[in-house]
Tab-separated table of C-alpha atoms in Angstrom:
chain	number	residue	atom	x	y	z
A	1	MET	CA	0.000	0.000	0.000
A	2	SER	CA	1.301	3.459	-0.859
A	3	GLU	CA	1.911	6.027	1.857
A	4	ILE	CA	-0.980	8.253	0.908
A	5	GLU	CA	-3.512	5.434	0.593
A	6	SER	CA	-3.317	4.931	4.355
A	7	THR	CA	-5.004	8.318	4.782
A	8	PRO	CA	-8.814	8.186	5.416
A	9	LYS	CA	-10.782	8.828	2.222
A	10	LYS	CA	-12.911	11.924	1.754
A	11	SER	CA	-16.430	11.480	0.359
A	12	SER	CA	-16.156	13.402	-2.893
A	13	ASN	CA	-16.971	12.527	-6.496
A	14	ILE	CA	-15.003	14.970	-8.624
A	15	PHE	CA	-14.806	14.732	-12.363
A	16	VAL	CA	-11.423	16.232	-13.254
A	17	THR	CA	-11.674	18.134	-16.531
A	18	ILE	CA	-8.399	20.033	-16.298
A	19	PHE	CA	-4.912	18.889	-15.548
A	20	ILE	CA	-2.461	20.942	-13.536
A	21	GLY	CA	0.869	20.617	-15.289
A	22	LEU	CA	2.916	20.819	-12.104
A	23	ILE	CA	2.715	17.065	-11.634
A	24	VAL	CA	3.878	15.576	-14.916
A	25	ILE	CA	4.843	17.457	-18.067
A	26	SER	CA	4.197	16.131	-21.556
A	27	PHE	CA	7.546	16.091	-23.290
A	28	MET	CA	8.705	16.770	-26.802
A	29	PHE	CA	12.165	15.412	-26.175
A	30	THR	CA	14.344	16.615	-29.054
A	31	GLY	CA	17.819	15.171	-29.169
A	32	TYR	CA	17.037	11.976	-27.219
A	33	GLN	CA	16.416	9.154	-29.669
A	34	SER	CA	17.248	6.186	-27.459
A	35	LEU	CA	18.887	5.584	-24.123
A	36	THR	CA	20.243	2.097	-24.387
A	37	THR	CA	22.259	2.210	-21.158
A	38	SER	CA	19.360	3.249	-18.940
A	39	PRO	CA	16.029	3.612	-20.776
A	40	ASN	CA	14.598	6.261	-18.464
A	41	SER	CA	17.744	8.161	-17.460
A	42	VAL	CA	20.227	10.585	-18.970
A	43	ALA	CA	22.936	10.370	-16.293
A	44	LYS	CA	23.860	8.826	-12.961
A	45	VAL	CA	25.374	10.587	-9.931
A	46	GLY	CA	26.598	8.008	-7.430
A	47	ASP	CA	23.525	5.803	-7.035
A	48	GLU	CA	21.122	8.593	-8.061
A	49	PHE	CA	19.702	8.526	-11.599
A	50	ILE	CA	18.791	11.720	-13.452
A	51	LYS	CA	15.561	10.750	-15.163
A	52	VAL	CA	14.516	11.844	-18.632
A	53	GLU	CA	11.544	13.828	-17.309
A	54	GLU	CA	13.717	15.579	-14.711
A	55	TYR	CA	16.141	16.635	-17.400
A	56	GLN	CA	13.375	17.862	-19.696
A	57	ARG	CA	11.791	19.952	-16.934
A	58	GLU	CA	15.117	21.670	-16.207
A	59	TYR	CA	15.870	21.997	-19.927
A	60	ASN	CA	12.485	23.682	-20.491
A	61	ARG	CA	13.098	25.960	-17.499
A	62	GLN	CA	16.392	27.095	-19.011
A	63	LEU	CA	14.705	27.667	-22.386
A	64	GLU	CA	12.014	29.795	-20.769
A	65	PHE	CA	14.639	31.837	-18.895
A	66	PHE	CA	16.457	32.743	-22.119
A	67	ARG	CA	13.174	33.324	-23.987
A	68	ASN	CA	12.302	36.010	-21.439
A	69	ILE	CA	15.720	37.613	-21.871
A	70	LEU	CA	15.238	37.624	-25.667
A	71	GLY	CA	11.791	39.205	-25.504
A	72	GLY	CA	9.720	36.019	-25.729
A	73	LYS	CA	11.294	34.724	-28.952
A	74	ASP	CA	11.978	31.010	-29.406
A	75	LEU	CA	15.658	30.116	-29.421
A	76	THR	CA	17.383	28.806	-32.520
A	77	THR	CA	19.511	25.652	-32.487
A	78	GLN	CA	22.610	27.864	-32.677
A	79	GLN	CA	21.491	29.890	-29.644
A	80	ILE	CA	20.784	26.725	-27.646
A	81	GLN	CA	24.363	25.653	-28.352
A	82	GLN	CA	25.775	29.139	-27.735
A	83	PHE	CA	24.107	29.462	-24.314
A	84	ARG	CA	25.014	25.825	-23.445
A	85	ILE	CA	21.453	25.184	-22.315
A	86	LYS	CA	21.657	21.389	-22.381
A	87	GLU	CA	24.931	21.371	-20.470
A	88	THR	CA	23.606	23.836	-17.875
A	89	ALA	CA	20.432	21.804	-17.342
A	90	LEU	CA	22.435	18.639	-16.727
A	91	SER	CA	24.930	20.453	-14.459
A	92	ASN	CA	22.089	21.854	-12.318
A	93	LEU	CA	20.621	18.380	-11.886
A	94	VAL	CA	24.009	16.924	-10.953
A	95	GLN	CA	24.207	19.530	-8.162
A	96	LEU	CA	20.694	18.593	-7.051
A	97	LYS	CA	21.581	14.904	-6.859
A	98	LEU	CA	24.752	15.717	-4.929
A	99	THR	CA	22.595	17.624	-2.431
A	100	LEU	CA	20.394	14.520	-2.004
A	101	ILE	CA	23.457	12.326	-1.485
A	102	LEU	CA	24.762	14.760	1.125
A	103	GLY	CA	21.410	14.690	2.918
A	104	ASP	CA	21.513	10.889	3.029
A	105	LYS	CA	25.040	10.975	4.432
A	106	VAL	CA	24.031	13.228	7.318
A	107	GLY	CA	20.787	11.364	7.985
A	108	VAL	CA	17.995	13.695	6.845
A	109	ILE	CA	16.033	10.985	5.023
A	110	PRO	CA	12.335	12.011	5.051
A	111	SER	CA	9.824	10.051	7.090
A	112	SER	CA	6.545	8.669	5.744
A	113	GLU	CA	4.686	11.350	7.677
A	114	GLU	CA	6.701	14.133	6.021
A	115	ILE	CA	5.893	12.771	2.568
A	116	LYS	CA	2.167	12.532	3.352
A	117	THR	CA	2.141	16.057	4.771
A	118	GLU	CA	3.879	17.495	1.699
A	119	ILE	CA	1.391	15.847	-0.673
A	120	LYS	CA	-1.637	16.919	1.355
A	121	ARG	CA	-0.615	20.563	1.405
A	122	GLN	CA	-0.527	20.811	-2.425
A	123	PRO	CA	-3.483	23.045	-3.448
A	124	TYR	CA	-4.286	21.117	-6.636
A	125	PHE	CA	-5.206	18.056	-4.537
A	126	GLN	CA	-7.603	20.008	-2.323
A	127	VAL	CA	-11.337	20.672	-2.366
A	128	ASN	CA	-12.569	23.556	-0.233
A	129	GLY	CA	-9.185	23.747	1.435
A	130	GLN	CA	-9.122	20.044	2.375
A	131	PHE	CA	-7.087	17.227	0.822
A	132	SER	CA	-9.224	14.985	-1.427
A	133	ILE	CA	-8.045	11.415	-2.023
A	134	ASN	CA	-10.347	11.184	-5.040
A	135	ARG	CA	-8.925	14.283	-6.698
A	136	TYR	CA	-5.423	13.035	-5.912
A	137	LYS	CA	-6.006	9.687	-7.625
A	138	ASP	CA	-7.933	11.197	-10.544
A	139	LEU	CA	-5.185	13.693	-11.349
A	140	LEU	CA	-2.504	11.029	-11.178
A	141	ALA	CA	-4.548	8.633	-13.323
A	142	ALA	CA	-5.160	11.357	-15.908
A	143	ASN	CA	-1.398	11.619	-16.266
A	144	ARG	CA	-0.672	7.901	-16.306
A	145	MET	CA	0.969	7.912	-12.933
A	146	ASN	CA	0.231	5.757	-9.896
A	147	PRO	CA	0.459	6.988	-6.279
A	148	ALA	CA	3.640	5.015	-5.577
A	149	GLN	CA	5.471	6.719	-8.474
A	150	PHE	CA	4.305	10.170	-7.466
A	151	GLU	CA	5.125	9.641	-3.819
A	152	GLU	CA	8.635	8.612	-4.815
A	153	SER	CA	9.085	11.928	-6.660
A	154	ILE	CA	7.732	13.832	-3.638
A	155	LYS	CA	10.158	11.920	-1.456
A	156	ASP	CA	13.038	13.322	-3.533
A	157	GLN	CA	11.625	16.837	-3.174
A	158	VAL	CA	11.445	16.483	0.613
A	159	ARG	CA	14.959	15.006	0.636
A	160	GLY	CA	16.158	18.121	-1.209
A	161	MET	CA	14.374	20.480	1.195
A	162	ASN	CA	15.747	18.649	4.214
A	163	SER	CA	19.257	18.764	2.763
A	164	ASP	CA	19.009	22.492	2.069
A	165	ALA	CA	17.792	23.042	5.621
A	166	ILE	CA	21.208	21.862	6.830
A	167	PHE	CA	22.762	24.955	5.336
A	168	THR	CA	20.018	27.494	6.055
A	169	SER	CA	20.100	26.552	9.738
A	170	MET	CA	23.891	26.778	9.962
A	171	PRO	CA	24.840	28.437	13.264
A	172	ILE	CA	26.970	31.587	13.182
A	173	SER	CA	28.376	32.941	16.415
A	174	GLU	CA	27.130	36.287	17.676
A	175	SER	CA	30.714	37.406	18.230
A	176	TYR	CA	31.438	36.844	14.537
A	177	LEU	CA	28.405	38.905	13.527
A	178	LYS	CA	29.474	41.673	15.929
A	179	ASP	CA	32.973	41.679	14.417
A	180	VAL	CA	31.491	41.985	10.942
A	181	GLU	CA	29.240	44.852	12.021
A	182	ASN	CA	32.201	46.541	13.668
A	183	PHE	CA	34.140	46.405	10.402
A	184	ARG	CA	31.131	47.773	8.540
A	185	SER	CA	30.761	50.663	10.982
A	186	GLN	CA	34.347	51.838	10.387
A	187	LYS	CA	33.820	54.567	7.796
A	188	ILE	CA	35.421	57.597	6.266
A	189	GLU	CA	34.076	60.181	3.825
A	190	ALA	CA	35.706	60.827	0.467
A	191	ASN	CA	35.584	62.537	-2.894
A	192	ILE	CA	36.223	59.793	-5.467
A	193	ILE	CA	37.243	60.568	-9.052
A	194	GLU	CA	37.720	58.050	-11.864
A	195	ILE	CA	39.867	58.833	-14.926
A	196	ASP	CA	38.828	56.420	-17.680
A	197	LYS	CA	41.660	55.910	-20.170
A	198	GLU	CA	39.294	55.012	-23.013
A	199	ALA	CA	37.438	58.284	-22.395
A	200	LEU	CA	40.788	60.050	-22.692
A	201	ARG	CA	41.502	58.240	-25.954
A	202	LYS	CA	38.373	59.785	-27.461
A	203	LYS	CA	39.708	63.222	-26.495
A	204	LEU	CA	42.841	62.821	-28.631
A	205	THR	CA	42.887	65.172	-31.617
A	206	ILE	CA	43.643	63.557	-34.974
A	207	SER	CA	44.808	65.930	-37.730
A	208	ASN	CA	43.637	65.878	-41.340
A	209	ASP	CA	47.177	65.048	-42.430
A	210	GLU	CA	47.201	61.962	-40.181
A	211	ILE	CA	43.868	60.817	-41.634
A	212	THR	CA	45.029	61.361	-45.248
A	213	LYS	CA	48.277	59.469	-44.633
A	214	TYR	CA	46.419	56.632	-42.865
A	215	LEU	CA	43.886	56.183	-45.684
A	216	ALA	CA	46.595	56.253	-48.339
A	217	ASP	CA	47.743	52.853	-47.076
A	218	GLU	CA	45.639	50.124	-48.739
A	219	THR	CA	45.636	47.917	-45.633
A	220	ASN	CA	44.328	50.789	-43.508
A	221	ALA	CA	41.719	51.702	-46.124
A	222	ASN	CA	40.482	48.107	-46.037
A	223	ARG	CA	40.246	48.276	-42.229
A	224	VAL	CA	38.060	51.373	-42.514
A	225	GLN	CA	35.883	49.685	-45.167
A	226	SER	CA	35.453	46.613	-42.941
A	227	LEU	CA	34.526	48.726	-39.901
A	228	PHE	CA	32.023	50.695	-41.985
A	229	ASN	CA	30.382	47.493	-43.279
A	230	GLU	CA	30.097	46.226	-39.704
A	231	ARG	CA	28.504	49.412	-38.389
A	232	LYS	CA	26.456	50.452	-41.382
A	233	PRO	CA	23.099	49.346	-39.888
A	234	THR	CA	23.660	51.753	-36.991
A	235	LEU	CA	25.019	54.537	-39.214
A	236	ASP	CA	22.041	54.569	-41.575
A	237	GLN	CA	19.655	57.399	-40.671
A	238	LYS	CA	16.199	56.004	-39.999
A	239	GLU	CA	13.100	58.088	-40.555
A	240	GLU	CA	12.368	59.870	-37.275
A	241	VAL	CA	9.815	62.268	-35.841
A	242	LYS	CA	10.202	64.657	-32.915
A	243	ALA	CA	6.771	65.259	-31.411
A	244	ARG	CA	4.679	66.223	-28.409
A	245	HIS	CA	1.157	65.125	-27.552
A	246	ILE	CA	-1.787	65.798	-25.281
A	247	LEU	CA	-3.672	62.702	-24.055
A	248	PHE	CA	-7.236	62.424	-22.798
A	249	LYS	CA	-7.728	58.895	-21.424
A	250	THR	CA	-10.921	56.938	-22.144
A	251	ASP	CA	-12.498	53.909	-20.504
A	252	GLY	CA	-15.094	52.943	-23.131
A	253	LYS	CA	-17.889	54.743	-21.276
A	254	ASN	CA	-16.769	58.348	-21.548
A	255	ASP	CA	-15.515	58.405	-25.161
A	256	LYS	CA	-18.030	60.986	-26.382
A	257	GLN	CA	-17.347	63.396	-23.522
A	258	LYS	CA	-13.573	63.078	-23.924
A	259	LEU	CA	-13.776	63.541	-27.702
A	260	LYS	CA	-15.872	66.681	-27.254
A	261	ALA	CA	-13.452	68.065	-24.638
A	262	ILE	CA	-10.309	67.381	-26.640
A	263	THR	CA	-11.888	68.766	-29.842
A	264	THR	CA	-12.670	72.003	-27.979
A	265	LEU	CA	-9.075	72.165	-26.725
A	266	ARG	CA	-7.758	71.561	-30.249
A	267	GLY	CA	-9.374	74.773	-31.411
A	268	LYS	CA	-7.302	76.757	-28.887
A	269	LEU	CA	-3.916	75.207	-29.645
A	270	THR	CA	-1.053	76.937	-31.463
A	271	LYS	CA	2.637	76.145	-31.834
A	272	SER	CA	3.486	78.765	-29.242
A	273	ASN	CA	1.063	77.594	-26.529
A	274	PHE	CA	1.140	73.816	-27.082
A	275	ILE	CA	3.662	73.102	-24.319
A	276	SER	CA	1.856	75.143	-21.665
A	277	GLN	CA	-1.531	73.664	-22.687
A	278	ALA	CA	-0.080	70.145	-22.565
A	279	LYS	CA	1.214	70.702	-19.031
A	280	GLN	CA	-2.215	71.967	-18.002
A	281	HIS	CA	-4.520	69.483	-19.743
A	282	THR	CA	-2.783	66.210	-20.615
A	283	GLU	CA	-3.768	63.143	-18.600
A	284	GLU	CA	-0.414	61.476	-19.198
A	285	GLU	CA	1.452	61.796	-15.902
A	286	ALA	CA	4.920	62.352	-17.400
A	287	GLY	CA	3.544	64.859	-19.894
A	288	LYS	CA	2.397	67.199	-17.123
A	289	SER	CA	6.022	68.144	-16.443
A	290	THR	CA	7.504	67.724	-19.956
A	291	GLY	CA	4.750	69.380	-21.953
A	292	GLY	CA	3.908	66.077	-23.637
A	293	ASP	CA	7.435	65.657	-24.987
A	294	LEU	CA	7.990	62.336	-26.804
A	295	ARG	CA	11.431	63.286	-28.153
A	296	TRP	CA	12.664	61.559	-31.330
A	297	PHE	CA	11.139	58.197	-32.262
A	298	THR	CA	11.281	55.834	-35.244
A	299	ARG	CA	8.595	53.723	-36.870
A	300	GLY	CA	7.445	50.889	-34.652
A	301	ALA	CA	7.927	52.804	-31.406
A	302	MET	CA	4.302	53.977	-31.129
A	303	VAL	CA	0.928	52.277	-31.595
A	304	PRO	CA	-0.087	52.151	-35.302
A	305	GLU	CA	-2.894	54.728	-35.088
A	306	PHE	CA	-0.578	57.289	-33.472
A	307	GLU	CA	2.409	56.493	-35.702
A	308	LYS	CA	0.430	56.855	-38.956
A	309	VAL	CA	-0.627	60.415	-38.152
A	310	ALA	CA	2.723	61.466	-36.662
A	311	PHE	CA	4.709	60.415	-39.723
A	312	GLU	CA	2.216	61.977	-42.140
A	313	LEU	CA	2.227	65.419	-40.490
A	314	LYS	CA	4.636	68.095	-41.659
A	315	PRO	CA	6.976	69.755	-39.112
A	316	GLY	CA	5.260	72.589	-37.255
A	317	THR	CA	1.720	71.195	-37.621
A	318	ILE	CA	-0.825	70.004	-35.043
A	319	SER	CA	-3.140	67.066	-35.657
A	320	ARG	CA	-6.844	66.637	-35.096
A	321	PRO	CA	-7.798	64.261	-32.234
A	322	VAL	CA	-6.432	60.765	-32.844
A	323	LYS	CA	-8.020	57.691	-31.205
A	324	THR	CA	-5.747	54.915	-29.888
A	325	PRO	CA	-6.205	52.193	-27.229
A	326	PHE	CA	-4.898	54.745	-24.687
A	327	GLY	CA	-7.477	57.416	-25.473
A	328	TYR	CA	-7.586	60.585	-27.622
A	329	HIS	CA	-4.358	62.361	-28.584
A	330	ILE	CA	-3.489	65.669	-30.163
A	331	ILE	CA	-0.069	65.421	-31.812
A	332	TYR	CA	2.294	68.325	-32.468
A	333	VAL	CA	5.182	67.418	-34.811
A	334	GLU	CA	8.136	69.680	-34.098
A	335	ASP	CA	10.665	68.209	-36.524
A	336	LYS	CA	11.363	65.274	-38.842
A	337	LYS	CA	14.380	63.422	-40.214
A	338	GLU	CA	14.106	61.611	-43.525
A	339	ALA	CA	15.606	58.159	-43.931
A	340	LYS	CA	19.108	58.264	-45.365
A	341	GLU	CA	21.514	55.444	-46.192
A	342	ALA	CA	25.032	55.895	-44.840
A	343	THR	CA	27.957	56.025	-47.292
A	344	LEU	CA	31.618	55.225	-46.744
A	345	GLU	CA	32.632	58.670	-48.019
A	346	GLU	CA	30.523	60.294	-45.316
A	347	PHE	CA	32.045	58.327	-42.431
A	348	LYS	CA	35.545	57.287	-43.558
A	349	ASN	CA	37.379	60.162	-41.808
A	350	GLN	CA	35.493	59.543	-38.553
A	351	LEU	CA	36.234	55.807	-38.635
A	352	ALA	CA	39.860	56.373	-39.615
A	353	SER	CA	40.272	58.727	-36.646
A	354	GLU	CA	38.907	56.057	-34.336
A	355	LEU	CA	41.322	53.445	-35.654
A	356	ILE	CA	44.266	55.856	-35.422
A	357	ARG	CA	43.414	56.611	-31.784
A	358	LYS	CA	43.648	52.912	-30.969
A	359	THR	CA	47.344	53.031	-31.879
A	360	LYS	CA	48.156	55.986	-29.612
A	361	ASN	CA	48.708	54.195	-26.295
A	362	ASP	CA	51.702	56.359	-25.326
A	363	GLU	CA	49.685	59.533	-25.893
A	364	VAL	CA	46.812	58.155	-23.789
A	365	GLU	CA	49.175	57.323	-20.914
A	366	ALA	CA	50.721	60.802	-21.109
A	367	MET	CA	47.268	62.409	-20.984
A	368	ALA	CA	46.308	60.146	-18.065
A	369	THR	CA	49.388	61.279	-16.139
A	370	GLU	CA	48.538	64.926	-16.740
A	371	ALA	CA	44.884	64.358	-15.815
A	372	LYS	CA	45.927	62.629	-12.587
A	373	LYS	CA	48.015	65.630	-11.548
A	374	GLU	CA	45.222	68.095	-12.242
A	375	VAL	CA	42.566	65.978	-10.538
A	376	ALA	CA	44.751	65.468	-7.471
A	377	SER	CA	45.257	69.223	-7.081
A	378	ALA	CA	41.495	69.854	-7.493
A	379	ALA	CA	40.209	66.924	-5.420
A	380	ASN	CA	38.751	69.190	-2.714
A	381	SER	CA	36.982	71.593	-5.090
A	382	SER	CA	33.731	70.585	-6.790
A	383	ARG	CA	34.001	73.654	-9.066
A	384	LYS	CA	37.461	72.716	-10.321
A	385	LEU	CA	36.516	69.062	-10.679
A	386	ASN	CA	33.492	69.924	-12.823
A	387	ALA	CA	35.760	71.951	-15.100
A	388	LEU	CA	38.046	68.921	-15.465
A	389	LYS	CA	35.041	66.703	-16.175
A	390	LYS	CA	34.492	68.502	-19.464
A	391	LYS	CA	38.194	68.424	-20.293
A	392	TYR	CA	38.901	64.767	-19.510
A	393	GLY	CA	35.506	63.056	-19.241
A	394	ILE	CA	36.139	62.048	-15.623
A	395	LYS	CA	33.527	60.581	-13.253
A	396	ILE	CA	33.048	62.447	-9.980
A	397	GLU	CA	31.417	61.267	-6.740
A	398	LEU	CA	31.481	63.751	-3.874
A	399	SER	CA	31.116	63.083	-0.123
A	400	LYS	CA	30.690	59.325	-0.441
A	401	GLU	CA	30.826	56.963	2.508
A	402	ILE	CA	33.573	54.340	2.405
A	403	SER	CA	33.153	51.372	4.740
A	404	LYS	CA	36.046	49.144	5.728
A	405	LEU	CA	33.863	46.120	4.946
A	406	ASP	CA	31.564	47.196	2.097
A	407	GLY	CA	33.713	49.745	0.271
A	408	SER	CA	32.226	52.837	-1.373
A	409	THR	CA	28.505	53.550	-1.541
A	410	GLY	CA	28.964	55.086	-5.006
A	411	GLN	CA	29.332	53.604	-8.483
A	412	ILE	CA	33.131	53.904	-8.599
A	413	GLN	CA	34.400	50.680	-7.085
A	414	LEU	CA	37.445	50.452	-4.858
A	415	GLU	CA	39.399	47.205	-4.820
A	416	ALA	CA	40.153	45.355	-1.569
A	417	ALA	CA	43.813	46.406	-1.762
A	418	ASN	CA	42.717	50.051	-2.143
A	419	LEU	CA	40.525	49.830	0.969
A	420	ASN	CA	43.369	48.254	2.897
A	421	ASP	CA	45.718	51.122	1.954
A	422	ILE	CA	43.128	53.735	2.914
A	423	PHE	CA	42.146	52.305	6.321
A	424	LYS	CA	45.767	51.746	7.364
A	425	LYS	CA	45.792	55.443	8.289
A	426	GLY	CA	42.777	55.205	10.583
A	427	LEU	CA	39.396	56.910	10.556
A	428	ASP	CA	40.446	60.445	11.493
A	429	GLN	CA	42.305	61.331	8.311
A	430	SER	CA	42.550	63.784	5.450
A	431	GLU	CA	44.642	62.087	2.772
A	432	LEU	CA	44.987	61.887	-1.000
A	433	TYR	CA	45.305	58.475	-2.698
A	434	THR	CA	45.829	57.591	-6.346
A	435	PHE	CA	45.311	54.049	-7.606
A	436	ASP	CA	46.688	53.355	-11.097
A	437	ARG	CA	45.043	50.510	-13.006
A	438	ALA	CA	45.256	49.177	-16.548
A	439	SER	CA	42.035	50.815	-17.745
A	440	ASN	CA	41.608	53.700	-15.296
A	441	ILE	CA	43.026	55.795	-12.473
A	442	VAL	CA	41.056	56.383	-9.267
A	443	VAL	CA	41.808	59.400	-7.089
A	444	VAL	CA	40.427	59.423	-3.523
A	445	LYS	CA	40.470	62.454	-1.209
A	446	THR	CA	39.442	61.387	2.294
A	447	SER	CA	38.086	63.171	5.356
A	448	LYS	CA	36.664	62.134	8.715
A	449	PHE	CA	33.186	60.610	8.534
A	450	ASP	CA	30.634	62.355	10.733
A	451	ASN	CA	28.138	59.613	11.574
A	452	LYS	CA	25.050	61.331	12.931
A	453	GLU	CA	22.689	58.400	12.417
A	454	SER	CA	21.748	56.122	15.282
A	455	VAL	CA	22.133	52.376	14.877
A	456	ASN	CA	19.083	50.867	13.185
A	457	GLU	CA	18.550	47.447	14.752
A	458	GLU	CA	16.262	46.317	11.922
A	459	SER	CA	18.955	47.151	9.353
A	460	VAL	CA	21.544	45.248	11.380
A	461	ASP	CA	19.233	42.217	11.602
A	462	GLU	CA	18.595	42.343	7.852
A	463	ARG	CA	22.330	42.520	7.117
A	464	ASN	CA	22.949	39.574	9.447
A	465	ARG	CA	20.280	37.514	7.660
A	466	SER	CA	21.855	38.378	4.338
A	467	LEU	CA	25.291	37.392	5.643
A	468	ARG	CA	23.955	34.078	6.920
A	469	ASN	CA	22.498	33.345	3.472
A	470	ILE	CA	25.760	34.197	1.731
A	471	LEU	CA	27.823	32.031	4.076
A	472	SER	CA	25.310	29.170	3.790
A	473	LYS	CA	25.465	29.230	-0.005
A	474	LYS	CA	29.269	29.351	0.034
A	475	LEU	CA	29.435	26.439	2.470
A	476	LYS	CA	27.055	24.430	0.297
A	477	GLN	CA	29.095	25.153	-2.841
A	478	ASP	CA	32.326	24.085	-1.149
A	479	ILE	CA	30.851	20.882	0.314
A	480	LEU	CA	29.200	19.848	-2.966
A	481	LYS	CA	32.430	20.555	-4.840
A	482	ASP	CA	34.317	18.209	-2.491
A	483	LEU	CA	31.533	15.647	-2.683
A	484	GLU	CA	31.504	15.754	-6.503
A	485	ALA	CA	35.203	14.875	-6.505
A	486	SER	CA	34.454	11.697	-4.544
A	487	VAL	CA	31.266	10.636	-6.369
A	488	THR	CA	31.174	9.040	-9.814
A	489	VAL	CA	29.143	11.084	-12.291
A	490	LYS	CA	28.270	9.124	-15.418
A	491	ASP	CA	26.758	10.803	-18.485
A	492	PHE	CA	24.943	8.272	-20.672
A	493	GLY	CA	26.053	10.174	-23.777
A	494	VAL	CA	22.752	11.753	-24.796
A	495	LEU	CA	23.859	15.397	-25.015
């Protein structure tokens, strides 16, 4: 008798007309013609088999993940290979099986009661909030599965949860957490400036003589031609419209009133008052502050009804009310750009300059040295730094907190070695540091941090929970890595 059949039956006659696909998935298993070694498995980890249906579920999950990234489009065979989806699916399942093996080794094998409880709590087996043995059996039968088979799969799920619980319940001493919080509380304040060497490269001036000489060489001319061919789709000028609009939203019940109101407004609009009227009347939230500004857009960016009118209007003209699924619009076209195909002649000097700059590493380093000197002397002055921003394209972050544990709160990252150098001089400091790297130079001007905020216990608790999770995951990774080295993993050769 199966575990669940020992549970008292509920009096319920339910005719199941729908199937909830969380139990068993119908597979279209491409790439698996026959599995002669183990007919229902794709691999074996120790004594644990990775079944065909397990693999397909994980494979489909990976496919869906990448579909979402690619905007819902199905992946091609080349993309499946490029993203290594099959390999990733199998690797994830190997890690899962290793977790089960670890759980068995430390004795967290689930009891019969745990399995029954897990099955009973599944909502698709319940009627009016109560487990129904009839619905349970009907759903399994509809998917050609008997209770013993399903309970075995649930057993593996509970084994996995019990194994994971080993790590999530890992004890961490309070003294350790206090030490971590103490490190985090050690802070200084700083102005941080980043000098990006590639930004400096773009600032290099290339003379007409250099360009002419460069293009006179056939090899260089071919390089320019190749770069143009590669970038041509982005260099072609697409047809664009620069427009504003006023929107009156509709809900299907107030269309006539909104059309009458927006038609009345249309009669008052001119080029000179459109922006102020848009701020006053539009029902688009963003348009209230921008005057209905839509900036430049190409075909395909707007709904068809709106796009058709916008691209037909001449610059400087205002449309009649236009109905779209969003409501009624009045469109004011400020400017237009006609489509234009890029030519090599038009862009060859620009592309040649770019290629020449790539050869000028010594000049870039010399400019970086000069920029470092100027930034260092201006590190305490926001006015001087902003002047250098235009000159060198530097990034500036003023009055940022730097924690001994977490680093800077800004976008410019400081390496661990940088933090170590800074905090060697204590918290009460006013120092200038420069950190030279291959791609950039970071200048840091420090000062004492004035911490006026009181300790937030909730924030500390949240950080401690986060730290526990990080340490638990790291411990699990390390243990499974060691376990994998001692367990035989056999791929049946189906990938």
